[in-house]
Coordinates of C-alpha atoms and ligand atoms in Angstrom, one line a residue:
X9 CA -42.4 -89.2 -67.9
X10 CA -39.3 -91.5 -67.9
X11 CA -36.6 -89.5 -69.5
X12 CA -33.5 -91.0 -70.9
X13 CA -30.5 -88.2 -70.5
X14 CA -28.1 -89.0 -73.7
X15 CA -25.2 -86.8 -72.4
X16 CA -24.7 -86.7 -68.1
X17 CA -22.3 -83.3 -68.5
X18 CA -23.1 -80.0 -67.0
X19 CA -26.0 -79.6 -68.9
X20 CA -27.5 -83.7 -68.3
X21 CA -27.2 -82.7 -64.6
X22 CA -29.1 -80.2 -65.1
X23 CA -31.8 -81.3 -66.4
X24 CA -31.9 -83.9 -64.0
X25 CA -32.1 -82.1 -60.9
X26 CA -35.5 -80.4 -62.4
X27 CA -36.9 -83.2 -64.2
X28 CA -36.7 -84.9 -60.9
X29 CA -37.9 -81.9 -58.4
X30 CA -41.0 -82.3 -60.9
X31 CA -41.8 -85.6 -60.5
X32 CA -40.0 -87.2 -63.5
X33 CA -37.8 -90.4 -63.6
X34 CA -34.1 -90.5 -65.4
X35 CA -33.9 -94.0 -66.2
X36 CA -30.6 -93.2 -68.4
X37 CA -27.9 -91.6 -67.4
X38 CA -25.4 -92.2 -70.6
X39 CA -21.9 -91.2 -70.6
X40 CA -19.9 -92.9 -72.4
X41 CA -20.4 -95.9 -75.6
X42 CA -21.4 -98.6 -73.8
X43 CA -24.7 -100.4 -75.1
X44 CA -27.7 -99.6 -73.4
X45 CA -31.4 -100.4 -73.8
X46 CA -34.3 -98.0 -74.6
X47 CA -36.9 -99.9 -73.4
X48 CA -39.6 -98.2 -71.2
X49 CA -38.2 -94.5 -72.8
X50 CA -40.6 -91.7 -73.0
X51 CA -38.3 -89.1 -74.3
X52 CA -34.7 -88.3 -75.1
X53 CA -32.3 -85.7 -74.3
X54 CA -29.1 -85.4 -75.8
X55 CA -26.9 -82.4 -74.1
X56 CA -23.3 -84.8 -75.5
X57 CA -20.8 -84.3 -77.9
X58 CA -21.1 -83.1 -81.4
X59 CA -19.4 -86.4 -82.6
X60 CA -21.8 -88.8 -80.7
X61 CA -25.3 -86.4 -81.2
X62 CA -25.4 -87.8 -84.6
X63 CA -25.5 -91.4 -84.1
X64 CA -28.0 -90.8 -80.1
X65 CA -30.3 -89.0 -82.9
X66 CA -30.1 -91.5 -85.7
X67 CA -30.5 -94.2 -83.0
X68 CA -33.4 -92.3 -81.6
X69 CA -35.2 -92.2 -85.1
X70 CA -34.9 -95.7 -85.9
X71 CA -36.6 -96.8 -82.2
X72 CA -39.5 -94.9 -82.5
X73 CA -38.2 -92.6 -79.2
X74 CA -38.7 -89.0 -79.3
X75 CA -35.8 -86.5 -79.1
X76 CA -34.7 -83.6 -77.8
X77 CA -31.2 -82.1 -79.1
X78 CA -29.5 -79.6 -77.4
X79 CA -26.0 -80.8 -78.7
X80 CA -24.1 -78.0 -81.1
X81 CA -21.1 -78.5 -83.4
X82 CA -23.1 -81.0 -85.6
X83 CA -25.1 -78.9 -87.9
X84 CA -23.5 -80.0 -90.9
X85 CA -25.5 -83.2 -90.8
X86 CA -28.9 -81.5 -89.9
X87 CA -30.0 -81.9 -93.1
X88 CA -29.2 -85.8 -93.0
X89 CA -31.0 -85.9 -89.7
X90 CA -34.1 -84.1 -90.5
X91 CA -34.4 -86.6 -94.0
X92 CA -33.9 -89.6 -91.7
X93 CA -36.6 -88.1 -89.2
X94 CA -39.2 -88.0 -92.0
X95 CA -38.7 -91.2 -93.2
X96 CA -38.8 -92.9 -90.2
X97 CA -41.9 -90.3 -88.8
X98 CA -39.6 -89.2 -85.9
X99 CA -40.0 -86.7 -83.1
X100 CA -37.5 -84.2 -82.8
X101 CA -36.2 -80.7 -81.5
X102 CA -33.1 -79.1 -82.2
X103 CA -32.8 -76.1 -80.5
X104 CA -29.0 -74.5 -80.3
X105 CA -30.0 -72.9 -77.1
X106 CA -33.7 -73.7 -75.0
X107 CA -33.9 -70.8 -73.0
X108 CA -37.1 -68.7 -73.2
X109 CA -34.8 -65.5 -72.9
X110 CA -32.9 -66.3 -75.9
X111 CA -35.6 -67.9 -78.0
X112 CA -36.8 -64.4 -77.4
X113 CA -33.9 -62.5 -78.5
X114 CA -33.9 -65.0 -81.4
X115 CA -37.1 -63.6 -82.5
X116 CA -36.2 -59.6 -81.6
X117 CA -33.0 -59.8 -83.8
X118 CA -34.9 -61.2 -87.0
X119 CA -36.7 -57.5 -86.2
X120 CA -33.5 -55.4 -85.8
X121 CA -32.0 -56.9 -88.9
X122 CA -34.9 -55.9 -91.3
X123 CA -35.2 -52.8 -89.5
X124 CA -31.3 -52.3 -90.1
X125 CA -31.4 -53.7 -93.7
X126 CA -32.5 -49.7 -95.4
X127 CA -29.4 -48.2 -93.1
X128 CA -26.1 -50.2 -94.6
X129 CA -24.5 -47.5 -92.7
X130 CA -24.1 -49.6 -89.9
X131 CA -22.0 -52.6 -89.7
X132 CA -22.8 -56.0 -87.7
X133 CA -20.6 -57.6 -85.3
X134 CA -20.8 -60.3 -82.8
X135 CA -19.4 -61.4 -79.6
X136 CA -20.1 -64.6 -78.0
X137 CA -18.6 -65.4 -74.5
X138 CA -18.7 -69.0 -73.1
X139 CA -16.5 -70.9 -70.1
X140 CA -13.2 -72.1 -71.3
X141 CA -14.6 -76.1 -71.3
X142 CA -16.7 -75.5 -74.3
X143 CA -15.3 -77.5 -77.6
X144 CA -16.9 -75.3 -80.3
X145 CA -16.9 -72.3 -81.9
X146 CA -18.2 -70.3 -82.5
X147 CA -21.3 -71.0 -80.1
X148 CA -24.3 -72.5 -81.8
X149 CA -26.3 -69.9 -80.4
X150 CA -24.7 -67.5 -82.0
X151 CA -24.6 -69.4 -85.3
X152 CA -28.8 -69.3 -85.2
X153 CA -28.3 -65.6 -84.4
X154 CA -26.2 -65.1 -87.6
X155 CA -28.3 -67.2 -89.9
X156 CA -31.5 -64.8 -88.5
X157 CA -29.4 -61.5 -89.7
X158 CA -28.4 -63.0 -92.9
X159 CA -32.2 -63.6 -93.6
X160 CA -33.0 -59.7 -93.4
X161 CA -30.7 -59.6 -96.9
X162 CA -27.9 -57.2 -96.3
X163 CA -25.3 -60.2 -95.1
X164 CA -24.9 -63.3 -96.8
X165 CA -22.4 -65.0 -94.5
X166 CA -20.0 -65.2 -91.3
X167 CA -17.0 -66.0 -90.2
X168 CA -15.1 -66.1 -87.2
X169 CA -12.5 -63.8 -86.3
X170 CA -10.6 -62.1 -83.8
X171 CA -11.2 -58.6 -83.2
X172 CA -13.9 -56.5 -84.6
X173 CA -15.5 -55.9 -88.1
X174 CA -12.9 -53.1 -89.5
X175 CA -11.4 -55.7 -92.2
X176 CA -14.2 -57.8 -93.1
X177 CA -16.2 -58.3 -96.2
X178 CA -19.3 -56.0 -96.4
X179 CA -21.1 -59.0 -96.1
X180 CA -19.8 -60.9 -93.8
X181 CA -20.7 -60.7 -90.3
X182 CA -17.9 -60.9 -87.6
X183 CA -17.8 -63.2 -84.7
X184 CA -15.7 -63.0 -82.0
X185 CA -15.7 -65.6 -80.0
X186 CA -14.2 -65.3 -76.0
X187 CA -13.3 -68.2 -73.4
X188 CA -13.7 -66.9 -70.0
X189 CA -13.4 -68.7 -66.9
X190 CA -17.4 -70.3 -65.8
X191 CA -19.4 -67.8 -68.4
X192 CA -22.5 -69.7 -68.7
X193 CA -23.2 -68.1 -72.1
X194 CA -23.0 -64.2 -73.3
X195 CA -24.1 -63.2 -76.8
X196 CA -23.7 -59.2 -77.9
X197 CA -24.7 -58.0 -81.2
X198 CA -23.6 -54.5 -81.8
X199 CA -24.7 -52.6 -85.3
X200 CA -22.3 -49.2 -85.7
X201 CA -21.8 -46.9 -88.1
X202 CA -20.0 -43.2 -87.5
X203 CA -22.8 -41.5 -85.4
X204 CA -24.5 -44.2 -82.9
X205 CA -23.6 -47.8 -81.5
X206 CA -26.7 -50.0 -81.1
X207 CA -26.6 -53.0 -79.1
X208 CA -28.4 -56.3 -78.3
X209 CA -27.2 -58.6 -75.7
X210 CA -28.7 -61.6 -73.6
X211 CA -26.3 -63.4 -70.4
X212 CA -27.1 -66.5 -69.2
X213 CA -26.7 -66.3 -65.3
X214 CA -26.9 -69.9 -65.2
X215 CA -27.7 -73.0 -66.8
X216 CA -31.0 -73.7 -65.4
X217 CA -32.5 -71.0 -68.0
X218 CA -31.1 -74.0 -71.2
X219 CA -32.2 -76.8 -68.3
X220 CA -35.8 -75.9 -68.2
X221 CA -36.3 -74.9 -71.7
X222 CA -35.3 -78.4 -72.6
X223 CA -37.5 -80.2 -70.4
X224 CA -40.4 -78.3 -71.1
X225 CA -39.3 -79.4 -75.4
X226 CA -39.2 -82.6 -74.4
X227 CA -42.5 -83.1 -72.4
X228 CA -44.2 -80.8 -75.3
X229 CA -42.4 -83.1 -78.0
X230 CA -44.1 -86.9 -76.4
X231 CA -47.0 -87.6 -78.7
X232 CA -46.5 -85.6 -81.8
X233 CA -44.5 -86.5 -84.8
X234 CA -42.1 -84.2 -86.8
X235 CA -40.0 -81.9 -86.8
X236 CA -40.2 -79.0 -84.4
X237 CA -38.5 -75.8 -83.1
X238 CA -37.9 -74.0 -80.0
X239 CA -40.1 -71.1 -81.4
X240 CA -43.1 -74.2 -82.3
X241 CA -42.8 -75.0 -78.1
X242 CA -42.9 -71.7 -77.2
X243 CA -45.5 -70.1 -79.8
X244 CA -43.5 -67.3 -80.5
X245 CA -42.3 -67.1 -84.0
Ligands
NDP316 N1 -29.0 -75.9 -76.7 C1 -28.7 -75.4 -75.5 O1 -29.5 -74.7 -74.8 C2 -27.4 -75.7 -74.8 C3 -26.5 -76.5 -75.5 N2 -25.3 -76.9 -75.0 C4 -24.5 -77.8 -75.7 O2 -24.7 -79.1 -75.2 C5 -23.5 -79.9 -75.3 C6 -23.1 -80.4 -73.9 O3 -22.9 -79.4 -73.1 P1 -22.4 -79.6 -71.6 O4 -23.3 -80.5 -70.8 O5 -22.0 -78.3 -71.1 O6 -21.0 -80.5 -71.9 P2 -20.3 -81.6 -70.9 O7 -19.0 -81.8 -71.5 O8 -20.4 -81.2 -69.5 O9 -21.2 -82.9 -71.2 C7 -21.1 -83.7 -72.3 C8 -21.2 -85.1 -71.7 O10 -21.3 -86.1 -72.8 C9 -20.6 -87.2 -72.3 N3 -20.3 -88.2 -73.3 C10 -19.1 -88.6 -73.8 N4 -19.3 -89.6 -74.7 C11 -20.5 -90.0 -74.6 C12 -21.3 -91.0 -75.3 N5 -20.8 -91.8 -76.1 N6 -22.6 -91.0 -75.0 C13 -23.2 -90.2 -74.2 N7 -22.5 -89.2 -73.6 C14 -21.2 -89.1 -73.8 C15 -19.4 -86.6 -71.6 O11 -18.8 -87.6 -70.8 P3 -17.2 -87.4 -70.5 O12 -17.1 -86.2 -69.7 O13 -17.0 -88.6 -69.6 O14 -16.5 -87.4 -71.8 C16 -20.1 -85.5 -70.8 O15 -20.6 -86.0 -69.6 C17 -22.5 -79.0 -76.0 O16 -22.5 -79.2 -77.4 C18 -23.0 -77.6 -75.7 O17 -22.6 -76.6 -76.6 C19 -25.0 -76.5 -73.7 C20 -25.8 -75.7 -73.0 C21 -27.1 -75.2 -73.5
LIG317 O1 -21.6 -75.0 -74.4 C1 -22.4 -74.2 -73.7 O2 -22.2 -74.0 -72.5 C2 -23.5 -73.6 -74.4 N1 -23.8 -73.9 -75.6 C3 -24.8 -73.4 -76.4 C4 -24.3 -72.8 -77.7 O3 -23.3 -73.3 -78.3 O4 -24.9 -71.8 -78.1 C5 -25.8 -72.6 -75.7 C6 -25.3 -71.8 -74.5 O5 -24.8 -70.6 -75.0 C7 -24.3 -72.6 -73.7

Protein backbone atom coordinates (compact mmCIF):
# COMPACT_ATOMS: atom_id res chain seq x y z
CA UNK A 1 0.00 0.00 0.00
CA UNK A 2 1.35 3.62 -0.44
CA UNK A 3 0.48 5.30 2.73
CA UNK A 4 0.45 9.03 3.08
CA UNK A 5 1.47 9.83 7.03
CA UNK A 6 -0.53 13.31 7.69
CA UNK A 7 1.34 14.05 11.03
CA UNK A 8 5.49 12.78 11.12
CA UNK A 9 5.41 13.16 15.31
CA UNK A 10 6.00 10.34 17.63
CA UNK A 11 3.20 8.57 16.59
CA UNK A 12 3.84 9.15 12.31
CA UNK A 13 7.21 7.54 13.16
CA UNK A 14 5.73 5.00 14.34
CA UNK A 15 3.80 3.89 12.05
CA UNK A 16 6.40 4.25 9.68
CA UNK A 17 8.92 2.01 11.02
CA UNK A 18 6.08 -0.95 10.81
CA UNK A 19 4.30 -0.05 7.77
CA UNK A 20 7.71 -0.25 6.21
CA UNK A 21 9.18 -3.58 8.04
CA UNK A 22 5.85 -4.92 6.26
CA UNK A 23 6.47 -4.04 3.05
CA UNK A 24 4.53 -0.70 2.68
CA UNK A 25 5.64 2.60 1.05
CA UNK A 26 5.27 6.22 2.98
CA UNK A 27 5.10 8.38 0.14
CA UNK A 28 4.16 11.44 2.60
CA UNK A 29 5.70 12.43 5.29
CA UNK A 30 3.78 15.88 6.22
CA UNK A 31 4.81 18.12 8.84
CA UNK A 32 4.07 21.17 8.51
CA UNK A 33 1.37 23.43 5.88
CA UNK A 34 3.03 23.32 2.92
CA UNK A 35 1.08 22.12 -0.27
CA UNK A 36 1.49 18.72 -1.12
CA UNK A 37 -0.09 16.41 -3.73
CA UNK A 38 -2.15 13.21 -3.12
CA UNK A 39 -1.69 11.59 -6.11
CA UNK A 40 -0.83 7.82 -6.15
CA UNK A 41 -2.37 7.73 -2.13
CA UNK A 42 -3.76 4.51 -0.98
CA UNK A 43 -4.56 5.52 2.44
CA UNK A 44 -4.25 8.31 5.03
CA UNK A 45 -3.08 8.58 8.45
CA UNK A 46 -3.37 11.54 10.48
CA UNK A 47 -1.51 11.22 14.01
CA UNK A 48 -1.17 15.73 13.89
CA UNK A 49 -2.69 18.32 15.72
CA UNK A 50 -6.16 18.78 16.76
CA UNK A 51 -6.25 22.23 14.86
CA UNK A 52 -4.96 20.76 11.44
CA UNK A 53 -6.91 17.00 11.76
CA UNK A 54 -9.90 18.88 10.65
CA UNK A 55 -8.94 20.44 7.50
CA UNK A 56 -6.22 16.66 6.54
CA UNK A 57 -9.90 14.99 7.06
CA UNK A 58 -11.98 17.42 5.18
CA UNK A 59 -9.21 17.37 2.47
CA UNK A 60 -9.18 13.69 2.62
CA UNK A 61 -13.05 13.56 1.93
CA UNK A 62 -13.20 15.83 -0.90
CA UNK A 63 -10.21 13.63 -2.89
CA UNK A 64 -11.77 10.48 -2.74
CA UNK A 65 -8.56 9.14 -0.24
CA UNK A 66 -9.36 6.99 2.60
CA UNK A 67 -8.58 8.01 6.19
CA UNK A 68 -7.44 7.00 9.26
CA UNK A 69 -7.72 9.50 12.32
CA UNK A 70 -5.94 8.95 15.28
CA UNK A 71 -5.76 12.80 16.14
CA UNK A 72 -7.71 13.87 19.56
CA UNK A 73 -8.78 17.28 20.79
CA UNK A 74 -11.13 17.75 17.68
CA UNK A 75 -14.28 15.97 18.65
CA UNK A 76 -16.33 18.91 18.70
CA UNK A 77 -16.40 18.86 14.84
CA UNK A 78 -16.98 14.97 14.56
CA UNK A 79 -20.26 15.49 13.76
CA UNK A 80 -19.34 18.10 10.86
CA UNK A 81 -16.87 15.47 9.75
CA UNK A 82 -18.98 12.42 9.75
CA UNK A 83 -21.92 14.66 7.55
CA UNK A 84 -19.19 15.71 5.18
CA UNK A 85 -17.95 11.96 4.93
CA UNK A 86 -21.50 10.86 3.83
CA UNK A 87 -21.95 13.26 1.40
CA UNK A 88 -18.91 12.89 -0.33
CA UNK A 89 -19.11 8.68 0.29
CA UNK A 90 -15.77 8.85 2.26
CA UNK A 91 -13.72 6.30 4.06
CA UNK A 92 -12.95 6.93 7.48
CA UNK A 93 -11.81 5.75 11.09
CA UNK A 94 -11.71 7.67 14.05
CA UNK A 95 -10.46 5.83 16.75
CA UNK A 96 -9.22 7.94 20.03
CA UNK A 97 -6.79 5.18 20.74
CA UNK A 98 -5.99 1.85 18.00
CA UNK A 99 -4.62 -0.46 20.32
CA UNK A 100 -6.26 -3.88 20.50
CA UNK A 101 -5.71 -3.85 24.45
CA UNK A 102 -7.70 -0.82 24.87
CA UNK A 103 -10.29 -1.34 22.20
CA UNK A 104 -10.63 -4.22 24.59
CA UNK A 105 -11.03 -2.48 27.78
CA UNK A 106 -13.34 -0.18 25.70
CA UNK A 107 -15.67 -2.98 25.34
CA UNK A 108 -15.05 -4.57 29.23
CA UNK A 109 -16.00 -1.09 30.77
CA UNK A 110 -19.45 -0.70 28.77
CA UNK A 111 -19.83 -4.29 31.00
CA UNK A 112 -18.71 -2.93 34.37
CA UNK A 113 -20.83 0.08 34.04
CA UNK A 114 -24.22 -1.80 33.50
CA UNK A 115 -23.06 -4.16 35.93
CA UNK A 116 -22.40 -1.09 38.38
CA UNK A 117 -25.56 0.76 37.30
CA UNK A 118 -28.10 -1.46 40.29
CA UNK A 119 -25.14 -0.53 43.08
CA UNK A 120 -25.14 3.58 43.10
CA UNK A 121 -23.22 2.86 46.11
CA UNK A 122 -20.16 3.14 44.38
CA UNK A 123 -18.82 6.20 42.89
CA UNK A 124 -16.76 6.46 39.46
CA UNK A 125 -13.53 8.16 39.05
CA UNK A 126 -10.80 8.38 36.58
CA UNK A 127 -7.20 8.81 36.13
CA UNK A 128 -5.52 9.26 32.93
CA UNK A 129 -1.64 9.48 32.90
CA UNK A 130 0.17 10.67 29.63
CA UNK A 131 4.03 12.25 29.02
CA UNK A 132 4.23 15.88 29.69
CA UNK A 133 4.37 16.76 25.59
CA UNK A 134 0.71 15.89 25.14
CA UNK A 135 -1.49 19.21 24.36
CA UNK A 136 -4.96 17.86 25.50
CA UNK A 137 -6.84 16.95 28.20
CA UNK A 138 -8.14 15.16 29.29
CA UNK A 139 -6.86 12.19 26.94
CA UNK A 140 -9.26 11.24 24.22
CA UNK A 141 -9.09 7.84 25.40
CA UNK A 142 -10.30 8.55 28.34
CA UNK A 143 -13.09 10.74 26.95
CA UNK A 144 -14.50 7.34 24.83
CA UNK A 145 -14.11 5.70 28.26
CA UNK A 146 -16.41 8.22 29.94
CA UNK A 147 -18.95 8.41 27.14
CA UNK A 148 -19.09 4.20 27.46
CA UNK A 149 -20.01 4.73 31.48
CA UNK A 150 -22.35 7.42 30.85
CA UNK A 151 -24.23 4.98 28.39
CA UNK A 152 -24.90 2.42 31.34
CA UNK A 153 -27.39 5.42 32.74
CA UNK A 154 -26.21 6.24 36.25
CA UNK A 155 -23.81 9.33 34.98
CA UNK A 156 -24.72 11.83 32.55
CA UNK A 157 -21.48 13.76 32.30
CA UNK A 158 -17.66 14.53 33.11
CA UNK A 159 -15.50 16.85 33.96
CA UNK A 160 -12.10 17.32 34.67
CA UNK A 161 -10.73 17.96 37.95
CA UNK A 162 -7.97 17.67 40.26
CA UNK A 163 -8.12 15.26 42.90
CA UNK A 164 -10.74 12.61 43.40
CA UNK A 165 -14.56 12.33 43.34
CA UNK A 166 -15.43 13.52 47.07
CA UNK A 167 -17.06 16.97 45.75
CA UNK A 168 -18.50 16.13 42.53
CA UNK A 169 -22.00 16.00 41.30
CA UNK A 170 -23.56 12.51 41.69
CA UNK A 171 -23.47 12.43 38.15
CA UNK A 172 -20.63 13.55 37.10
CA UNK A 173 -17.71 11.37 36.60
CA UNK A 174 -14.17 12.73 37.73
CA UNK A 175 -11.13 12.87 35.66
CA UNK A 176 -7.98 13.41 36.77
CA UNK A 177 -5.74 13.94 34.42
CA UNK A 178 -1.49 13.44 35.26
CA UNK A 179 1.66 14.60 33.14
CA UNK A 180 4.45 12.48 33.85
CA UNK A 181 7.68 12.45 32.38
CA UNK A 182 7.63 9.67 28.89
CA UNK A 183 4.10 7.80 30.08
CA UNK A 184 3.09 6.43 26.92
CA UNK A 185 -0.54 6.31 28.07
CA UNK A 186 -2.20 5.02 31.61
CA UNK A 187 -5.99 4.95 32.08
CA UNK A 188 -7.47 3.76 35.73
CA UNK A 189 -10.99 3.56 36.45
CA UNK A 190 -11.75 2.91 40.00
CA UNK A 191 -15.63 2.36 41.29
CA UNK A 192 -15.67 2.77 45.48
CA UNK A 193 -18.07 2.95 47.73
CA UNK A 194 -17.44 2.38 51.84
CA UNK A 195 -16.75 -1.47 51.79
CA UNK A 196 -14.57 -2.41 48.45
CA UNK A 197 -12.50 -0.46 45.77
CA UNK A 198 -12.84 -1.98 42.26
CA UNK A 199 -10.45 -1.17 39.63
CA UNK A 200 -9.82 -1.27 35.85
CA UNK A 201 -6.72 -0.20 34.39
CA UNK A 202 -4.81 -0.61 30.92
CA UNK A 203 -0.73 0.99 30.44
CA UNK A 204 0.57 1.39 27.31
CA UNK A 205 4.27 0.19 27.49
CA UNK A 206 4.87 1.76 24.34
CA UNK A 207 3.62 3.25 21.31
CA UNK A 208 3.86 0.46 18.96
CA UNK A 209 0.53 -1.10 20.68
CA UNK A 210 -1.56 2.66 18.97
CA UNK A 211 1.19 2.12 15.84
CA UNK A 212 -0.04 -1.23 14.80
CA UNK A 213 -3.62 -0.83 15.52
CA UNK A 214 -3.55 2.06 13.08
CA UNK A 215 -2.07 0.31 10.34
CA UNK A 216 -4.02 -2.61 10.47
CA UNK A 217 -7.41 0.37 10.35
CA UNK A 218 -5.96 1.62 7.58
CA UNK A 219 -5.14 -1.42 5.39
CA UNK A 220 -8.80 -2.80 6.65
CA UNK A 221 -10.31 0.69 5.72
CA UNK A 222 -8.88 0.70 1.53
CA UNK A 223 -11.88 -0.43 -0.52
CA UNK A 224 -14.84 0.16 1.62
CA UNK A 225 -16.91 3.27 2.02
CA UNK A 226 -18.27 4.78 5.38
CA UNK A 227 -17.88 5.35 8.40
CA UNK A 228 -16.12 2.85 10.70
CA UNK A 229 -14.87 2.14 14.25
CA UNK A 230 -12.01 0.59 15.94
CA UNK A 231 -14.52 -2.08 17.28
CA UNK A 232 -15.85 -2.55 13.19
CA UNK A 233 -11.80 -3.49 12.46
CA UNK A 234 -11.53 -5.55 15.16
CA UNK A 235 -15.05 -7.35 15.34
CA UNK A 236 -15.41 -6.95 18.77
CA UNK A 237 -18.28 -4.83 19.75
N1 LIG B 1 -5.59 7.32 18.67
C1 LIG B 1 -4.46 6.83 19.18
O1 LIG B 1 -4.27 5.60 19.31
C2 LIG B 1 -3.38 7.79 19.57
C3 LIG B 1 -3.59 9.13 19.41
N2 LIG B 1 -2.60 10.02 19.64
C4 LIG B 1 -2.89 11.40 19.29
O2 LIG B 1 -2.26 11.67 18.04
C5 LIG B 1 -1.86 13.03 17.98
C6 LIG B 1 -0.38 13.11 17.63
O3 LIG B 1 0.36 12.49 18.64
P1 LIG B 1 1.97 12.45 18.59
O4 LIG B 1 2.44 11.82 17.32
O5 LIG B 1 2.37 11.89 19.89
O6 LIG B 1 2.29 14.02 18.57
P2 LIG B 1 3.55 14.77 17.95
O7 LIG B 1 3.50 16.18 18.47
O8 LIG B 1 4.77 13.97 18.17
O9 LIG B 1 3.23 14.79 16.39
C7 LIG B 1 2.37 15.70 15.76
C8 LIG B 1 3.02 16.08 14.47
O10 LIG B 1 2.16 16.89 13.67
C9 LIG B 1 3.02 17.80 13.00
N3 LIG B 1 2.36 18.92 12.36
C10 LIG B 1 2.33 20.22 12.71
N4 LIG B 1 1.66 20.94 11.77
C11 LIG B 1 1.30 20.08 10.81
C12 LIG B 1 0.59 20.21 9.58
N5 LIG B 1 0.12 21.39 9.16
N6 LIG B 1 0.38 19.11 8.85
C13 LIG B 1 0.82 17.92 9.25
N7 LIG B 1 1.49 17.73 10.40
C14 LIG B 1 1.72 18.80 11.18
C15 LIG B 1 3.97 18.23 14.09
O11 LIG B 1 5.10 18.89 13.55
P3 LIG B 1 5.92 19.91 14.47
O12 LIG B 1 6.44 19.11 15.60
O13 LIG B 1 6.98 20.39 13.55
O14 LIG B 1 4.93 20.96 14.89
C16 LIG B 1 4.31 16.88 14.69
O15 LIG B 1 5.35 16.25 13.98
C17 LIG B 1 -2.26 13.64 19.32
O16 LIG B 1 -3.52 14.26 19.17
C18 LIG B 1 -2.38 12.44 20.24
O17 LIG B 1 -3.28 12.65 21.31
C19 LIG B 1 -1.38 9.63 20.07
C20 LIG B 1 -1.12 8.31 20.29
C21 LIG B 1 -2.11 7.28 20.06
O1 LIG C 1 -1.11 11.78 23.12
C1 LIG C 1 -0.85 10.58 23.34
O2 LIG C 1 0.30 10.16 23.51
C2 LIG C 1 -1.97 9.62 23.38
N1 LIG C 1 -3.14 10.04 23.01
C3 LIG C 1 -4.33 9.28 22.91
C4 LIG C 1 -5.40 9.83 23.81
O3 LIG C 1 -5.53 11.07 23.91
O4 LIG C 1 -6.15 9.05 24.40
C5 LIG C 1 -4.10 7.80 23.02
C6 LIG C 1 -2.98 7.37 23.91
O5 LIG C 1 -3.42 7.35 25.23
C7 LIG C 1 -1.71 8.20 23.73
Amino acid sequence: MKIALLGYGKMGQAIEKIALAQGHEIVIKKDDVAPFSFEGVDVAIDFSLPHIAVSHITRCFNEGIPIVSGTTGWLDQYETMTTLCKEKNGSFIYASNFSIGVNIFFEINKKLAEYMAPHPSYKVSMEEIHHTQKLDAPSGTAITLAEGIIAAGTYTNWKETESDSNTMEAHTIPIVSKREGMVPGTHIITYKNEIDTLQLSHEAHSRVGFAQGALVAALWLVGKKGIFSMADVLNIS
